[in-house]
Amino acid sequence: MKVGAIIAAAGAGRRMKSDRPKQFLVLDGTPILIYTLRKFDRCQVIDYLIVAAPKESVSEIQEMVSSSGIRKPVTVVQGGDRRQDSVAIAMQHLEPETTIVAVHDAVRPFVSLIEIESVVMEAERKGAAILVVPIVDTVKQVERDSVELTLAREHLVLAQTPQVFRIEVLRDAFDRARKDEYYGTDESSLVERIGHCVSIVRGSERNIKITRPSDLALAAIFLSEERSMQ
């Protein structure tokens, strides 16, 4: 098994209301992206990393990686206009003999090594696997200003990353999406629409996606807790 990890870092992060993309924001002196890359660098099942970066930030990220102490090979490529485009571009840079591809959000730095390893091994067995957490709130389906129905929580989960696939499964899904001019919300949605089963692996509520200003305060707490356990 040879595993490549694609880190999706080309987003603009408009919901963060910052003049910098959220993956470049700093937690205790270090960019969020670097914390994320270090997790995958430490994970034994990951062989190398590819970062899909904003066009104007490729050189900056290359310099960040060079000075970060990361030991595994990291390739930084220019991403596309949308996440799906960025992942498709990164897939063109996968190393020969790669069998498994993990796709992860650059702004999820608190995924655990065990979670990465577990979802990778499940994808090796089943072909496709993602991290999920249960929904605890009641979810309503609405139309305009009115509730249409209440959805059954036992059949709903929140998808996280990494989302991991055998390389042939992910390539087939992306090829089909490109031919159909279809854009999904995540990689799993592309694999689902070609009829391939996607297995689920229990994630963690700590594996947050740092998206809004309020997430930064929670991220600082998680970072402090992680450091106290090292």
Coordinates of C-alpha atoms in Angstrom, one line a residue:
M1 CA 0.0 0.0 0.0
K2 CA 1.3 3.4 -1.0
V3 CA -0.8 6.4 0.3
G4 CA -0.7 9.9 -0.9
A5 CA -2.5 12.7 1.0
I6 CA -4.0 15.6 -0.9
I7 CA -4.5 18.7 1.3
A8 CA -7.1 21.0 -0.1
A9 CA -5.8 24.5 0.7
A10 CA -6.9 26.6 -2.3
G11 CA -10.0 28.1 -0.7
A12 CA -10.5 31.8 -0.1
G13 CA -12.2 31.4 3.3
R14 CA -14.7 34.2 2.9
R15 CA -16.7 33.2 5.9
M16 CA -13.7 33.9 8.1
K17 CA -14.0 37.6 7.3
S18 CA -10.3 38.0 7.2
D19 CA -7.9 39.5 4.7
R20 CA -6.0 36.2 4.6
P21 CA -7.3 32.8 3.6
K22 CA -8.2 30.8 6.8
Q23 CA -5.5 28.2 6.2
F24 CA -2.8 30.9 6.6
L25 CA -4.2 32.3 9.9
V26 CA -1.9 31.7 12.8
L27 CA -2.4 29.8 16.0
D28 CA 0.2 30.5 18.6
G29 CA 2.7 31.6 15.9
T30 CA 2.2 28.8 13.4
P31 CA -0.2 28.8 10.3
I32 CA -3.1 26.4 10.6
L33 CA -2.0 24.7 7.4
I34 CA 1.3 23.7 9.0
Y35 CA -0.4 22.1 12.0
T36 CA -2.5 20.0 9.5
L37 CA 0.5 19.0 7.4
R38 CA 2.4 17.9 10.6
K39 CA -0.4 15.5 11.5
F40 CA 0.0 13.7 8.2
D41 CA 3.8 13.9 8.4
R42 CA 3.6 12.0 11.7
C43 CA 1.1 9.4 10.5
Q44 CA 2.9 6.2 9.6
V45 CA 0.4 5.1 6.9
I46 CA 0.9 8.3 4.8
D47 CA 3.8 8.3 2.4
Y48 CA 3.8 11.8 0.9
L49 CA 1.6 14.9 0.6
I50 CA 0.3 17.2 -2.1
V51 CA -1.0 20.7 -1.2
A52 CA -3.4 22.3 -3.6
A53 CA -2.7 26.0 -3.0
P54 CA -4.1 29.4 -4.2
K55 CA -2.4 30.6 -7.3
E56 CA -0.8 33.6 -5.6
S57 CA 0.4 31.5 -2.6
V58 CA 2.3 28.6 -4.1
S59 CA 5.7 30.0 -3.4
E60 CA 4.7 31.2 0.1
I61 CA 3.5 27.7 1.0
Q62 CA 6.6 26.1 -0.4
E63 CA 8.7 28.3 1.9
M64 CA 6.4 27.6 4.9
V65 CA 6.8 23.8 4.3
S66 CA 10.6 24.1 3.9
S67 CA 11.0 25.8 7.3
S68 CA 8.4 23.7 9.1
G69 CA 10.6 20.6 9.8
I70 CA 8.2 18.3 7.9
R71 CA 10.1 15.2 6.7
K72 CA 7.9 13.6 4.2
P73 CA 7.9 14.7 0.6
V74 CA 5.5 17.6 0.0
T75 CA 4.5 18.9 -3.4
V76 CA 2.7 22.2 -3.7
V77 CA 0.6 22.7 -6.8
Q78 CA -1.7 25.5 -8.0
G79 CA -5.3 24.7 -7.3
G80 CA -8.4 25.5 -9.3
D81 CA -11.4 27.7 -9.0
R82 CA -13.4 25.2 -6.9
R83 CA -12.4 22.5 -4.5
Q84 CA -13.2 19.7 -6.9
D85 CA -10.9 21.4 -9.5
S86 CA -8.1 21.7 -7.0
V87 CA -8.3 18.0 -6.0
A88 CA -8.4 17.0 -9.7
I89 CA -5.3 19.0 -10.4
A90 CA -3.5 17.5 -7.3
M91 CA -4.4 14.0 -8.5
Q92 CA -2.4 14.6 -11.6
H93 CA 0.7 14.8 -9.3
L94 CA 0.2 11.5 -7.5
E95 CA 3.4 9.5 -7.4
P96 CA 3.6 6.2 -9.4
E97 CA 2.4 3.1 -7.7
T98 CA 0.1 5.1 -5.4
T99 CA -2.8 2.8 -4.4
I100 CA -4.7 4.9 -1.8
V101 CA -5.6 8.6 -1.9
A102 CA -6.6 10.6 1.2
V103 CA -8.2 14.0 0.7
H104 CA -8.2 16.4 3.7
D105 CA -9.3 19.9 4.5
A106 CA -6.3 22.2 5.2
V107 CA -8.3 23.8 8.1
R108 CA -8.9 20.5 10.0
P109 CA -5.6 20.4 12.1
F110 CA -7.1 18.5 15.0
V111 CA -7.7 15.2 13.2
S112 CA -5.9 12.4 15.2
L113 CA -3.3 10.0 13.9
I114 CA -5.6 7.1 14.9
E115 CA -8.5 8.6 12.9
I116 CA -6.2 9.0 9.8
E117 CA -4.9 5.4 10.1
S118 CA -8.4 3.9 10.7
V119 CA -10.0 5.6 7.7
V120 CA -7.1 4.7 5.4
M121 CA -7.2 1.0 6.4
E122 CA -11.0 0.9 5.9
A123 CA -10.6 2.4 2.4
E124 CA -7.9 -0.2 1.6
R125 CA -10.4 -2.9 2.6
K126 CA -13.6 -1.4 1.1
G127 CA -12.4 0.9 -1.6
A128 CA -13.9 4.1 -0.1
A129 CA -14.2 5.4 3.5
I130 CA -14.9 8.7 5.2
L131 CA -14.8 10.0 8.8
V132 CA -18.2 10.9 10.2
V133 CA -19.8 12.1 13.5
P134 CA -23.4 11.7 14.6
I135 CA -25.8 14.6 14.5
V136 CA -27.0 15.6 18.0
D137 CA -29.4 18.4 17.0
T138 CA -32.8 18.0 15.5
V139 CA -32.6 18.7 11.7
K140 CA -35.5 20.3 9.8
Q141 CA -36.1 20.3 6.1
V142 CA -37.5 23.7 5.1
E143 CA -39.0 25.4 2.1
R144 CA -38.7 29.2 2.1
D145 CA -39.9 30.2 5.6
S146 CA -41.7 27.1 6.6
V147 CA -40.7 23.7 8.0
E148 CA -41.6 20.8 5.7
L149 CA -40.5 17.9 7.9
T150 CA -38.2 16.7 10.6
L151 CA -35.5 14.3 9.4
A152 CA -34.7 11.2 11.3
R153 CA -31.3 11.7 13.1
E154 CA -30.5 8.0 13.2
H155 CA -30.0 8.1 9.4
L156 CA -27.9 11.3 9.4
V157 CA -24.3 12.0 10.0
L158 CA -21.9 14.9 9.5
A159 CA -19.1 14.1 7.0
Q160 CA -15.5 15.0 7.9
T161 CA -12.1 14.5 6.3
P162 CA -9.9 12.7 5.5
Q163 CA -12.0 11.1 2.8
V164 CA -10.0 8.1 1.5
F165 CA -10.3 6.0 -1.6
R166 CA -8.5 3.4 -3.7
I167 CA -7.0 5.4 -6.6
E168 CA -9.0 3.7 -9.3
V169 CA -12.3 4.4 -7.5
L170 CA -11.5 8.1 -7.1
R171 CA -10.3 8.5 -10.7
D172 CA -13.4 6.9 -12.0
A173 CA -15.6 9.2 -9.9
F174 CA -13.7 12.3 -11.1
D175 CA -13.8 11.2 -14.7
R176 CA -17.5 10.7 -14.6
A177 CA -18.1 14.0 -12.9
R178 CA -16.0 15.8 -15.5
K179 CA -17.9 14.2 -18.4
D180 CA -21.3 15.1 -16.7
E181 CA -20.1 18.6 -15.7
Y182 CA -21.2 17.7 -12.2
Y183 CA -19.8 19.4 -9.1
G184 CA -20.3 17.7 -5.7
T185 CA -19.8 19.1 -2.2
D186 CA -17.1 16.6 -1.3
E187 CA -15.2 13.6 -2.9
S188 CA -17.5 11.1 -1.3
S189 CA -20.5 12.6 -3.2
L190 CA -18.7 11.9 -6.5
V191 CA -18.0 8.3 -5.5
E192 CA -21.5 7.8 -4.3
R193 CA -23.0 8.8 -7.6
I194 CA -21.1 6.2 -9.6
G195 CA -22.7 3.5 -7.3
H196 CA -19.7 2.7 -5.1
C197 CA -20.4 2.0 -1.5
V198 CA -18.6 4.5 0.9
S199 CA -17.9 3.1 4.4
I200 CA -18.0 5.2 7.5
V201 CA -15.5 5.4 10.3
R202 CA -16.4 7.2 13.5
G203 CA -14.6 10.6 13.7
S204 CA -14.4 13.1 16.5
E205 CA -16.1 16.3 17.5
R206 CA -12.5 17.7 17.9
N207 CA -11.9 17.4 14.2
I208 CA -13.4 20.8 13.5
K209 CA -13.2 22.7 10.3
I210 CA -11.9 26.1 11.2
T211 CA -14.3 28.2 9.1
R212 CA -15.6 31.1 11.2
P213 CA -14.0 33.6 13.6
S214 CA -15.6 31.8 16.5
D215 CA -13.8 28.6 15.6
L216 CA -10.4 30.2 16.3
A217 CA -11.1 30.4 20.1
L218 CA -12.1 26.7 20.2
A219 CA -9.0 25.9 18.1
A220 CA -6.8 27.6 20.6
I221 CA -8.2 25.4 23.4
F222 CA -7.7 22.2 21.4
L223 CA -4.2 23.2 20.6
S224 CA -3.4 23.8 24.2
E225 CA -4.9 20.4 25.1
E226 CA -2.9 18.6 22.4
R227 CA 0.3 20.2 23.6
S228 CA -0.4 19.2 27.2
M229 CA -0.7 15.6 26.2
Q230 CA 2.6 15.4 24.3

